[in-house]
Short mmCIF file of C-alpha atoms in Angstrom, two decimals:
data_model
loop_
_atom_site.label_atom_id
_atom_site.label_comp_id
_atom_site.label_asym_id
_atom_site.label_seq_id
_atom_site.Cartn_x
_atom_site.Cartn_y
_atom_site.Cartn_z
CA MET A 678 0.00 0.00 0.00
CA LYS A 679 1.20 3.50 -0.82
CA PRO A 680 2.31 5.75 2.02
CA LEU A 681 -0.42 8.06 3.32
CA ILE A 682 0.64 11.66 3.76
CA LEU A 683 -1.47 14.12 5.76
CA ILE A 684 -0.96 17.80 4.97
CA THR A 685 -1.96 20.93 6.79
CA ASN A 686 -0.75 24.52 7.10
CA ASP A 687 -1.62 27.81 8.79
CA ASP A 688 -2.03 30.07 5.75
CA GLY A 689 -5.29 28.39 4.81
CA VAL A 690 -6.46 25.78 2.35
CA THR A 691 -6.40 28.14 -0.66
CA SER A 692 -2.78 29.27 -0.25
CA LYS A 693 -0.21 28.66 -2.96
CA GLY A 694 2.18 27.04 -0.51
CA ILE A 695 -0.09 24.16 0.45
CA ARG A 696 -0.91 23.46 -3.20
CA ALA A 697 2.81 23.28 -3.99
CA LEU A 698 3.29 20.86 -1.09
CA ASP A 699 0.41 18.57 -1.97
CA GLU A 700 1.69 18.30 -5.56
CA VAL A 701 5.11 17.12 -4.38
CA ALA A 702 3.57 14.82 -1.77
CA GLN A 703 1.44 13.06 -4.40
CA GLU A 704 4.66 11.84 -6.03
CA PHE A 705 5.22 9.75 -2.88
CA GLY A 706 1.79 8.47 -1.88
CA ASP A 707 -1.86 9.12 -1.22
CA VAL A 708 -2.57 12.54 0.22
CA VAL A 709 -5.18 13.87 2.62
CA VAL A 710 -5.25 17.65 3.11
CA MET A 711 -7.04 19.13 6.12
CA ALA A 712 -6.26 22.82 6.45
CA PRO A 713 -7.80 25.89 8.06
CA GLU A 714 -10.49 27.51 5.93
CA HIS A 715 -8.95 30.95 6.56
CA ASP A 716 -5.54 32.32 7.45
CA ALA A 717 -4.48 31.01 10.87
CA SER A 718 -0.97 32.45 10.98
CA GLY A 719 0.41 33.04 14.46
CA THR A 720 -1.94 30.55 16.14
CA SER A 721 0.94 28.47 17.50
CA HIS A 722 -0.26 25.31 19.26
CA SER A 723 -3.82 26.63 19.83
CA ILE A 724 -6.78 24.30 20.10
CA THR A 725 -10.48 25.12 19.79
CA SER A 726 -12.58 23.84 22.67
CA SER A 727 -15.22 26.56 23.24
CA ARG A 728 -17.16 25.83 20.04
CA PRO A 729 -17.63 22.93 17.61
CA LEU A 730 -15.74 22.62 14.33
CA ARG A 731 -17.27 22.36 10.87
CA VAL A 732 -15.60 20.57 7.97
CA ARG A 733 -16.01 21.26 4.26
CA GLU A 734 -14.94 18.91 1.47
CA VAL A 735 -12.97 20.89 -1.11
CA LYS A 736 -11.85 18.22 -3.60
CA GLN A 737 -11.84 14.45 -4.17
CA ALA A 738 -9.55 13.00 -6.83
CA PRO A 739 -7.68 9.68 -7.15
CA GLY A 740 -5.08 9.68 -4.37
CA LEU A 741 -6.06 13.13 -3.11
CA SER A 742 -8.74 14.25 -0.63
CA VAL A 743 -8.87 17.92 0.35
CA TYR A 744 -10.87 19.23 3.32
CA CYS A 745 -10.90 22.42 5.30
CA CYS A 746 -12.29 23.30 8.71
CA ASP A 747 -12.82 26.37 10.87
CA GLY A 748 -10.24 25.31 13.44
CA THR A 749 -6.53 25.80 14.05
CA PRO A 750 -3.71 23.81 12.44
CA VAL A 751 -3.50 21.62 15.58
CA ASP A 752 -7.26 20.99 15.38
CA CYS A 753 -6.76 20.03 11.71
CA VAL A 754 -4.18 17.37 12.56
CA LYS A 755 -6.19 15.83 15.39
CA LEU A 756 -9.46 15.84 13.45
CA ALA A 757 -7.97 14.50 10.22
CA ILE A 758 -6.18 11.62 11.93
CA GLU A 759 -9.26 10.65 13.90
CA TYR A 760 -11.99 11.07 11.27
CA PHE A 761 -10.73 11.85 7.75
CA CYS A 762 -7.64 9.72 7.08
CA PRO A 763 -8.53 6.30 5.63
CA ARG A 764 -5.60 4.82 7.60
CA LYS A 765 -2.88 6.10 9.92
CA PRO A 766 -0.64 8.55 8.08
CA ASP A 767 2.98 7.58 7.45
CA LEU A 768 4.01 11.22 7.47
CA VAL A 769 2.46 14.58 8.38
CA LEU A 770 3.57 17.68 6.46
CA SER A 771 2.77 21.30 7.20
CA GLY A 772 3.26 24.27 4.90
CA ILE A 773 4.78 25.34 2.70
CA ASN A 774 4.50 28.43 4.86
CA HIS A 775 4.54 31.85 3.25
CA GLY A 776 7.32 33.33 5.39
CA SER A 777 10.02 32.24 7.80
CA ASN A 778 9.52 29.95 10.78
CA SER A 779 13.20 29.94 11.69
CA SER A 780 14.67 30.79 15.07
CA ILE A 781 12.16 31.98 17.66
CA ASN A 782 9.36 32.14 15.09
CA VAL A 783 8.72 28.47 15.75
CA LEU A 784 7.03 29.58 18.99
CA TYR A 785 4.31 31.57 17.22
CA SER A 786 3.93 29.38 14.16
CA GLY A 787 0.68 27.54 13.47
CA THR A 788 2.58 25.60 10.81
CA MET A 789 4.96 24.25 13.44
CA GLY A 790 2.18 23.84 16.05
CA ALA A 791 0.63 21.23 13.74
CA VAL A 792 4.01 19.55 13.31
CA ILE A 793 4.79 19.36 17.03
CA GLU A 794 1.28 18.02 17.73
CA SER A 795 1.82 15.29 15.13
CA THR A 796 5.05 14.26 16.82
CA ALA A 797 3.35 14.22 20.22
CA LEU A 798 0.74 11.89 18.73
CA GLY A 799 3.50 9.56 17.51
CA PHE A 800 3.77 10.50 13.82
CA ASP A 801 6.78 11.59 11.78
CA ALA A 802 6.21 15.22 10.81
CA ILE A 803 7.94 18.03 8.91
CA GLY A 804 7.17 21.74 8.63
CA PHE A 805 8.30 23.59 5.50
CA SER A 806 8.60 27.36 5.22
CA LEU A 807 9.81 29.61 2.41
CA LEU A 808 11.41 32.94 3.31
CA HIS A 809 8.91 34.88 1.23
CA HIS A 810 5.88 36.32 2.95
CA SER A 811 3.81 37.29 -0.11
CA ARG A 812 0.60 35.44 -0.95
CA GLU A 813 2.00 35.30 -4.51
CA ALA A 814 5.37 33.82 -3.49
CA ASP A 815 7.09 31.60 -6.06
CA PHE A 816 7.64 28.14 -4.57
CA SER A 817 9.46 26.61 -7.54
CA GLY A 818 12.93 27.17 -6.06
CA CYS A 819 12.20 25.18 -2.94
CA LEU A 820 10.46 22.17 -4.48
CA PRO A 821 13.59 20.05 -5.21
CA TRP A 822 14.63 20.47 -1.59
CA VAL A 823 11.16 19.66 -0.27
CA ARG A 824 11.15 16.55 -2.48
CA GLN A 825 14.54 15.42 -1.17
CA ILE A 826 13.58 15.85 2.48
CA ILE A 827 10.23 14.06 2.11
CA GLY A 828 11.90 11.18 0.28
CA ASN A 829 14.67 10.90 2.80
CA THR A 830 12.23 10.92 5.71
CA LEU A 831 9.95 8.27 4.19
CA GLU A 832 13.03 6.10 3.55
CA HIS A 833 14.88 6.51 6.86
CA GLY A 834 12.26 7.82 9.32
CA LEU A 835 13.03 10.41 11.95
CA PRO A 836 14.73 10.09 15.34
CA ALA A 837 12.21 9.17 18.04
CA GLU A 838 9.92 12.04 19.10
CA VAL A 839 11.62 14.50 16.78
CA SER A 840 10.09 16.59 14.01
CA LEU A 841 11.85 18.78 11.46
CA ASN A 842 11.52 22.54 11.08
CA VAL A 843 12.69 23.20 7.51
CA ASN A 844 13.24 26.75 6.26
CA ILE A 845 14.21 27.53 2.69
CA PRO A 846 15.85 30.71 1.37
CA ARG A 847 14.11 32.78 -1.29
CA LEU A 848 16.44 31.77 -4.10
CA PRO A 849 16.27 29.79 -7.36
CA ALA A 850 16.83 26.08 -6.59
CA SER A 851 20.19 26.11 -8.38
CA GLU A 852 21.50 28.92 -6.16
CA ILE A 853 20.70 27.12 -2.92
CA LYS A 854 23.96 25.66 -1.63
CA GLY A 855 22.63 22.64 0.24
CA ILE A 856 21.10 21.54 3.53
CA ARG A 857 22.44 22.29 7.00
CA ILE A 858 21.25 20.66 10.24
CA CYS A 859 21.05 23.53 12.75
CA HIS A 860 19.85 24.74 16.10
CA GLU A 861 17.53 27.70 16.49
CA ALA A 862 19.31 31.03 16.52
CA LYS A 863 18.66 33.07 19.62
CA ALA A 864 16.48 36.06 18.71
CA MET A 865 13.55 38.14 19.80
CA TRP A 866 10.89 40.46 18.39
CA CYS A 867 11.26 44.02 19.73
CA ASP A 868 9.18 47.20 19.40
CA SER A 869 6.15 44.98 19.18
CA PHE A 870 3.27 47.41 18.80
CA VAL A 871 2.34 50.67 17.11
CA GLN A 872 -0.12 52.81 19.03
CA ARG A 873 -2.55 54.90 16.99
CA SER A 874 -5.96 56.51 17.38
CA ASP A 875 -9.08 55.39 15.55
CA PRO A 876 -11.40 57.86 13.75
CA GLN A 877 -13.23 58.40 17.08
CA GLY A 878 -9.96 59.31 18.80
CA ARG A 879 -9.73 56.12 20.86
CA PRO A 880 -6.36 54.38 21.13
CA TYR A 881 -5.54 51.00 19.65
CA TRP A 882 -2.38 48.92 19.50
CA TRP A 883 -1.42 46.87 16.44
CA LEU A 884 1.20 44.14 16.49
CA THR A 885 4.27 44.72 14.37
CA GLY A 886 7.83 44.23 15.60
CA LYS A 887 11.45 44.12 14.59
CA PHE A 888 13.28 40.79 14.42
CA VAL A 889 16.54 41.09 16.37
CA CYS A 890 19.14 38.36 15.96
CA ASP A 891 22.70 39.52 16.53
CA ASN A 892 25.59 37.56 15.04
CA PRO A 893 23.96 34.14 14.77
CA PRO A 894 26.64 31.41 14.99
CA GLU A 895 27.46 29.22 11.98
CA SER A 896 25.68 26.33 13.69
CA SER A 897 22.34 28.20 13.69
CA ASP A 898 19.45 28.34 11.27
CA GLU A 899 19.70 32.11 10.75
CA TRP A 900 23.31 31.79 9.63
CA ALA A 901 22.44 28.94 7.25
CA LEU A 902 19.56 30.85 5.67
CA ALA A 903 21.53 34.09 5.35
CA ASN A 904 24.26 32.14 3.57
CA GLY A 905 22.06 30.38 1.03
CA TYR A 906 21.42 27.03 2.72
CA VAL A 907 18.21 25.21 3.61
CA SER A 908 18.06 24.93 7.42
CA ILE A 909 16.69 21.89 9.23
CA VAL A 910 16.18 22.19 12.99
CA PRO A 911 15.15 19.07 14.93
CA VAL A 912 12.33 19.92 17.34
CA HIS A 913 11.11 17.94 20.34
CA PRO A 914 7.67 18.26 21.97
CA ASP A 915 9.12 18.11 25.51
CA PHE A 916 10.03 21.67 26.56
CA THR A 917 11.85 20.63 29.74
CA HIS A 918 15.28 22.20 30.03
CA TYR A 919 17.08 19.20 31.54
CA PRO A 920 20.52 20.81 32.14
CA VAL A 921 19.21 23.04 34.96
CA ILE A 922 17.22 20.44 36.91
CA ASP A 923 20.06 19.78 39.37
CA GLU A 924 20.73 23.51 39.85
CA LEU A 925 17.08 24.10 40.71
CA LYS A 926 17.02 21.11 43.05
CA GLU A 927 19.72 22.89 45.09
CA GLN A 928 17.46 25.96 45.40
CA TYR A 929 14.51 23.90 46.64
CA LYS A 930 16.09 21.25 48.85
CA MET B 1132 12.53 50.79 44.60
CA LYS B 1133 10.12 47.91 45.08
CA PRO B 1134 10.21 45.02 42.59
CA LEU B 1135 7.70 45.37 39.76
CA ILE B 1136 5.71 42.23 39.04
CA LEU B 1137 3.71 41.86 35.83
CA ILE B 1138 0.84 39.36 35.94
CA THR B 1139 -1.24 37.76 33.20
CA ASN B 1140 -3.20 34.55 32.68
CA ASP B 1141 -5.35 32.80 30.10
CA ASP B 1142 -8.58 32.37 32.07
CA GLY B 1143 -9.34 36.08 31.84
CA VAL B 1144 -9.03 39.12 34.05
CA THR B 1145 -12.08 38.26 36.18
CA SER B 1146 -10.97 34.75 37.15
CA LYS B 1147 -10.44 33.79 40.78
CA GLY B 1148 -6.97 32.46 40.03
CA ILE B 1149 -5.50 35.74 38.84
CA ARG B 1150 -6.98 37.59 41.84
CA ALA B 1151 -5.36 35.07 44.18
CA LEU B 1152 -2.04 35.57 42.40
CA ASP B 1153 -2.12 39.37 42.42
CA GLU B 1154 -2.86 39.35 46.15
CA VAL B 1155 0.23 37.26 46.89
CA ALA B 1156 2.35 39.28 44.45
CA GLN B 1157 1.47 42.55 46.20
CA GLU B 1158 3.27 41.25 49.30
CA PHE B 1159 6.50 41.44 47.24
CA GLY B 1160 6.21 44.59 45.16
CA ASP B 1161 4.21 46.80 42.84
CA VAL B 1162 1.91 44.89 40.54
CA VAL B 1163 0.68 45.49 36.99
CA VAL B 1164 -1.98 43.09 35.71
CA MET B 1165 -2.67 42.86 31.97
CA ALA B 1166 -4.91 39.90 31.22
CA PRO B 1167 -7.28 38.80 28.47
CA GLU B 1168 -10.75 40.29 28.78
CA HIS B 1169 -12.30 36.85 28.15
CA ASP B 1170 -11.27 33.24 28.56
CA ALA B 1171 -8.26 32.51 26.33
CA SER B 1172 -7.57 28.95 27.45
CA GLY B 1173 -5.81 26.78 24.89
CA THR B 1174 -4.36 29.72 22.96
CA SER B 1175 -0.78 28.55 23.49
CA HIS B 1176 1.77 31.02 22.12
CA SER B 1177 -0.73 32.76 19.78
CA ILE B 1178 -0.31 36.37 18.77
CA THR B 1179 -2.88 38.73 17.23
CA SER B 1180 -1.69 40.45 14.07
CA SER B 1181 -4.79 40.61 11.84
CA ARG B 1182 -6.59 43.25 13.93
CA PRO B 1183 -5.69 45.93 16.48
CA LEU B 1184 -5.98 45.43 20.24
CA ARG B 1185 -8.05 47.50 22.65
CA VAL B 1186 -7.15 47.99 26.30
CA ARG B 1187 -9.50 48.69 29.22
CA GLU B 1188 -8.41 49.95 32.63
CA VAL B 1189 -10.05 47.82 35.30
CA LYS B 1190 -8.58 49.17 38.55
CA GLN B 1191 -6.01 51.63 39.89
CA ALA B 1192 -4.95 51.40 43.53
CA PRO B 1193 -1.68 52.13 45.36
CA GLY B 1194 0.83 49.57 44.07
CA LEU B 1195 -1.71 47.88 41.78
CA SER B 1196 -2.79 48.65 38.20
CA VAL B 1197 -5.17 46.25 36.47
CA TYR B 1198 -5.85 46.29 32.72
CA CYS B 1199 -7.41 43.89 30.27
CA CYS B 1200 -7.25 43.64 26.49
CA ASP B 1201 -8.88 41.66 23.72
CA GLY B 1202 -5.67 39.82 22.84
CA THR B 1203 -3.97 36.59 23.82
CA PRO B 1204 -1.77 36.05 26.89
CA VAL B 1205 1.34 36.56 24.73
CA ASP B 1206 -0.12 39.82 23.39
CA CYS B 1207 -0.75 40.85 27.02
CA VAL B 1208 2.89 40.37 28.00
CA LYS B 1209 4.30 42.22 25.00
CA LEU B 1210 1.82 45.10 25.25
CA ALA B 1211 2.16 45.52 29.01
CA ILE B 1212 5.95 45.58 28.96
CA GLU B 1213 6.03 48.08 26.10
CA TYR B 1214 3.20 50.45 27.12
CA PHE B 1215 1.70 49.79 30.56
CA CYS B 1216 4.54 48.94 32.95
CA PRO B 1217 6.04 52.05 34.59
CA ARG B 1218 9.46 50.32 34.47
CA LYS B 1219 10.85 46.98 33.35
CA PRO B 1220 9.30 44.17 35.40
CA ASP B 1221 11.54 42.19 37.75
CA LEU B 1222 9.31 39.15 37.38
CA VAL B 1223 6.42 38.03 35.17
CA LEU B 1224 3.80 35.70 36.64
CA SER B 1225 1.00 33.89 34.83
CA GLY B 1226 -2.00 32.18 36.40
CA ILE B 1227 -3.01 30.86 38.76
CA ASN B 1228 -4.52 28.67 36.07
CA HIS B 1229 -7.78 26.87 36.74
CA GLY B 1230 -6.59 23.38 35.74
CA SER B 1231 -3.38 21.50 35.09
CA ASN B 1232 -0.61 22.64 32.77
CA SER B 1233 1.62 19.69 33.59
CA SER B 1234 3.19 17.31 31.09
CA ILE B 1235 2.18 17.88 27.47
CA ASN B 1236 -0.44 20.46 28.46
CA VAL B 1237 2.30 23.09 28.42
CA LEU B 1238 2.04 22.95 24.60
CA TYR B 1239 -1.57 24.14 24.51
CA SER B 1240 -1.45 26.47 27.49
CA GLY B 1241 -1.97 30.20 27.08
CA THR B 1242 -0.74 30.56 30.66
CA MET B 1243 2.60 29.04 29.71
CA GLY B 1244 2.68 30.80 26.32
CA ALA B 1245 2.87 34.09 28.22
CA VAL B 1246 5.62 32.69 30.45
CA ILE B 1247 7.75 31.40 27.59
CA GLU B 1248 7.35 34.72 25.74
CA SER B 1249 8.53 36.57 28.84
CA THR B 1250 11.63 34.42 29.00
CA ALA B 1251 12.31 34.97 25.31
CA LEU B 1252 12.13 38.72 25.99
CA GLY B 1253 14.70 38.35 28.77
CA PHE B 1254 12.52 38.38 31.90
CA ASP B 1255 12.28 35.89 34.74
CA ALA B 1256 8.86 34.28 34.54
CA ILE B 1257 6.77 31.65 36.33
CA GLY B 1258 3.48 29.98 35.42
CA PHE B 1259 1.28 28.68 38.24
CA SER B 1260 -1.54 26.17 37.79
CA LEU B 1261 -3.87 24.48 40.27
CA LEU B 1262 -5.18 21.01 39.43
CA HIS B 1263 -8.79 22.14 39.73
CA HIS B 1264 -10.61 23.15 36.59
CA SER B 1265 -13.70 24.78 38.13
CA ARG B 1266 -14.26 28.52 37.88
CA GLU B 1267 -15.03 28.36 41.62
CA ALA B 1268 -11.81 26.52 42.52
CA ASP B 1269 -10.42 27.16 46.02
CA PHE B 1270 -6.89 28.56 45.72
CA SER B 1271 -6.14 28.79 49.44
CA GLY B 1272 -4.20 25.52 49.55
CA CYS B 1273 -1.69 26.60 46.94
CA LEU B 1274 -0.97 30.12 48.20
CA PRO B 1275 1.84 29.26 50.68
CA TRP B 1276 3.66 27.41 47.87
CA VAL B 1277 3.11 30.23 45.39
CA ARG B 1278 4.47 32.65 48.01
CA GLN B 1279 7.57 30.52 48.59
CA ILE B 1280 8.37 30.17 44.88
CA ILE B 1281 7.90 33.88 44.14
CA GLY B 1282 10.09 34.84 47.12
CA ASN B 1283 12.76 32.36 46.18
CA THR B 1284 12.83 33.54 42.57
CA LEU B 1285 13.03 37.23 43.50
CA GLU B 1286 15.88 36.41 45.88
CA HIS B 1287 17.93 34.04 43.70
CA GLY B 1288 16.74 34.65 40.14
CA LEU B 1289 16.32 31.88 37.60
CA PRO B 1290 18.89 30.07 35.47
CA ALA B 1291 19.52 31.93 32.19
CA GLU B 1292 16.70 31.65 29.64
CA VAL B 1293 14.68 29.34 31.87
CA SER B 1294 11.13 29.79 33.14
CA LEU B 1295 9.25 27.67 35.65
CA ASN B 1296 6.09 25.68 35.02
CA VAL B 1297 4.61 25.17 38.49
CA ASN B 1298 1.66 22.82 39.04
CA ILE B 1299 -0.01 22.39 42.40
CA PRO B 1300 -2.16 19.48 43.57
CA ARG B 1301 -5.75 20.08 44.66
CA LEU B 1302 -5.06 19.59 48.36
CA PRO B 1303 -5.08 21.67 51.55
CA ALA B 1304 -1.68 23.37 51.95
CA SER B 1305 -0.84 21.22 54.97
CA GLU B 1306 -1.34 18.01 53.00
CA ILE B 1307 1.06 19.00 50.22
CA LYS B 1308 4.34 17.17 50.86
CA GLY B 1309 6.76 19.66 49.30
CA ILE B 1310 8.26 20.75 46.00
CA ARG B 1311 9.88 18.54 43.39
CA ILE B 1312 11.93 19.71 40.40
CA CYS B 1313 10.77 17.53 37.51
CA HIS B 1314 10.74 16.95 33.79
CA GLU B 1315 7.54 16.77 31.79
CA ALA B 1316 5.94 13.36 31.81
CA LYS B 1317 5.42 11.90 28.36
CA ALA B 1318 1.72 11.86 27.55
CA MET B 1319 -0.84 12.56 24.86
CA TRP B 1320 -4.49 13.43 24.42
CA CYS B 1321 -6.41 10.64 22.62
CA ASP B 1322 -9.98 10.31 21.30
CA SER B 1323 -9.90 13.99 20.67
CA PHE B 1324 -13.32 14.75 19.19
CA VAL B 1325 -16.96 13.79 19.55
CA GLN B 1326 -18.93 13.89 16.33
CA ARG B 1327 -22.59 14.88 16.59
CA SER B 1328 -25.30 16.35 14.40
CA ASP B 1329 -26.79 19.79 14.88
CA PRO B 1330 -30.59 20.41 14.88
CA GLN B 1331 -30.44 20.72 11.06
CA GLY B 1332 -28.76 17.31 10.79
CA ARG B 1333 -25.35 18.67 9.79
CA PRO B 1334 -22.26 17.15 11.41
CA TYR B 1335 -19.98 18.95 13.82
CA TRP B 1336 -16.91 17.91 15.79
CA TRP B 1337 -16.23 19.14 19.32
CA LEU B 1338 -12.87 18.83 21.02
CA THR B 1339 -12.72 16.64 24.09
CA GLY B 1340 -10.06 13.99 24.67
CA LYS B 1341 -8.63 11.57 27.16
CA PHE B 1342 -5.29 12.30 28.84
CA VAL B 1343 -3.07 9.23 28.51
CA CYS B 1344 0.09 9.05 30.61
CA ASP B 1345 1.23 5.52 31.40
CA ASN B 1346 3.48 4.90 34.40
CA PRO B 1347 5.12 8.30 34.66
CA PRO B 1348 8.59 7.94 36.25
CA GLU B 1349 9.35 9.35 39.72
CA SER B 1350 11.37 12.10 38.07
CA SER B 1351 8.31 13.44 36.21
CA ASP B 1352 5.72 16.07 37.02
CA GLU B 1353 2.79 13.66 36.75
CA TRP B 1354 4.33 11.39 39.38
CA ALA B 1355 5.00 14.33 41.71
CA LEU B 1356 1.45 15.66 41.40
CA ALA B 1357 -0.16 12.24 41.83
CA ASN B 1358 1.89 11.79 45.01
CA GLY B 1359 1.00 15.08 46.66
CA TYR B 1360 3.95 17.27 45.63
CA VAL B 1361 4.12 20.63 43.87
CA SER B 1362 5.91 20.08 40.53
CA ILE B 1363 8.32 22.59 39.02
CA VAL B 1364 9.48 21.97 35.45
CA PRO B 1365 12.18 24.26 34.01
CA VAL B 1366 11.20 25.32 30.49
CA HIS B 1367 13.39 26.80 27.78
CA PRO B 1368 12.18 28.84 24.77
CA ASP B 1369 14.57 27.07 22.37
CA PHE B 1370 12.80 23.95 21.06
CA THR B 1371 15.87 22.52 19.30
CA HIS B 1372 16.50 18.89 20.21
CA TYR B 1373 20.29 19.07 20.35
CA PRO B 1374 21.04 15.35 20.97
CA VAL B 1375 19.95 14.33 17.45
CA ILE B 1376 21.79 17.01 15.45
CA ASP B 1377 24.76 14.75 14.68
CA GLU B 1378 22.50 11.81 13.75
CA LEU B 1379 20.62 14.00 11.28
CA LYS B 1380 23.87 15.38 9.86
CA GLU B 1381 24.75 11.80 8.87
CA GLN B 1382 21.45 11.52 6.95
CA TYR B 1383 22.09 14.76 5.03
CA LYS B 1384 25.83 14.76 4.39
#
């Protein structure tokens, strides 16, 4: 039986990036897409529990079923695995995101929320992001790299409880130098909000922000991307910081 | 100058848990509260970028300013630090959550989203959760432990780039055996949705789920909580799983 690949994203079911991903995925197996009906960028690992979810069938073709729902990317993964996949998926993919999910952006990313949830549920999972934020981004340059990483993962599997956060520079495929396995660069978003007044003179605050990442080391994703490489960061769903457990035990003994 | 403590949560500004926390915090310093206007449980590390945020002043008293906004817990932290704190906070607290954020629940938790964001921005931060989901939960049993952990953190600080995820059993204070420094127990939520039909006969899916955590080891938070201890898990905002970087490099060389 062919591999079953489940696909979701956070930009919504109509985005160019998810169409590019489902086309590559169909080269490897049967595909089920379950994606948010609308843009769900920045929803991180959110779940929807205060209201029910609705599902809409978008397309049925040989080897491809496309659905959307009014939930988050994490909702999409849980719901698709439980009700809409004909069998357990061999691989879960998320993306291709319109814009970077490198470094600290993994925290906010709905794309990566879906990936980390998949890993927590016991499935191999990969998030793909292109460093081009536009709705009209050109995904052709990243497709050979996406293809290689999907193929490699289906062949070899992933380390236990680890998913991949893949970011791809905005370059023609031939100008991308290769793949680097990295850690997240340390960074933060500063100057987060602009304050303005509405037409009635009442204040509002709108999220914006400046990405600050000073001198990322060569081992980091930001360095790899700035130097023309695809970055792969292995991500684990356990957020415990083990190296400080003994230090804290001293404080609380 | 007194320490400045910033407080948020995900249950909303009117919840009993945040009132309990701001009362304890006022024993240590000046307090600014910026919390979601409504329940924002399960919003994880979400941010709001598609619309502006509004802020409402709830209370001004000596040493205490309370605001709410229509954003997520992460929005609250960013907005409060940038616009509503009279100086940089010495400590950010989130909670006290009505319900557990132990084990894998940290992934979904808006309470812990705010904490992890604070750490990423360079502030010491602690999330507190009581294992009692009711809106009318009694927080008296956990207050001595909350007081001890706040005092200890203000005195000694936290390890670099580490926040604390504190969960407290639903017991009278005198029956709690002490504090244990733990790692997250491995767990997952299964049987996630119920499918039903609405009055028009159309299907909907509503999130529910069963928490599955088999034989958590003595070193884990679930074991500590089940055995009457307060659990503290150190959490780091870098999700990279460093131990597998070399293994993956072999796959991609």
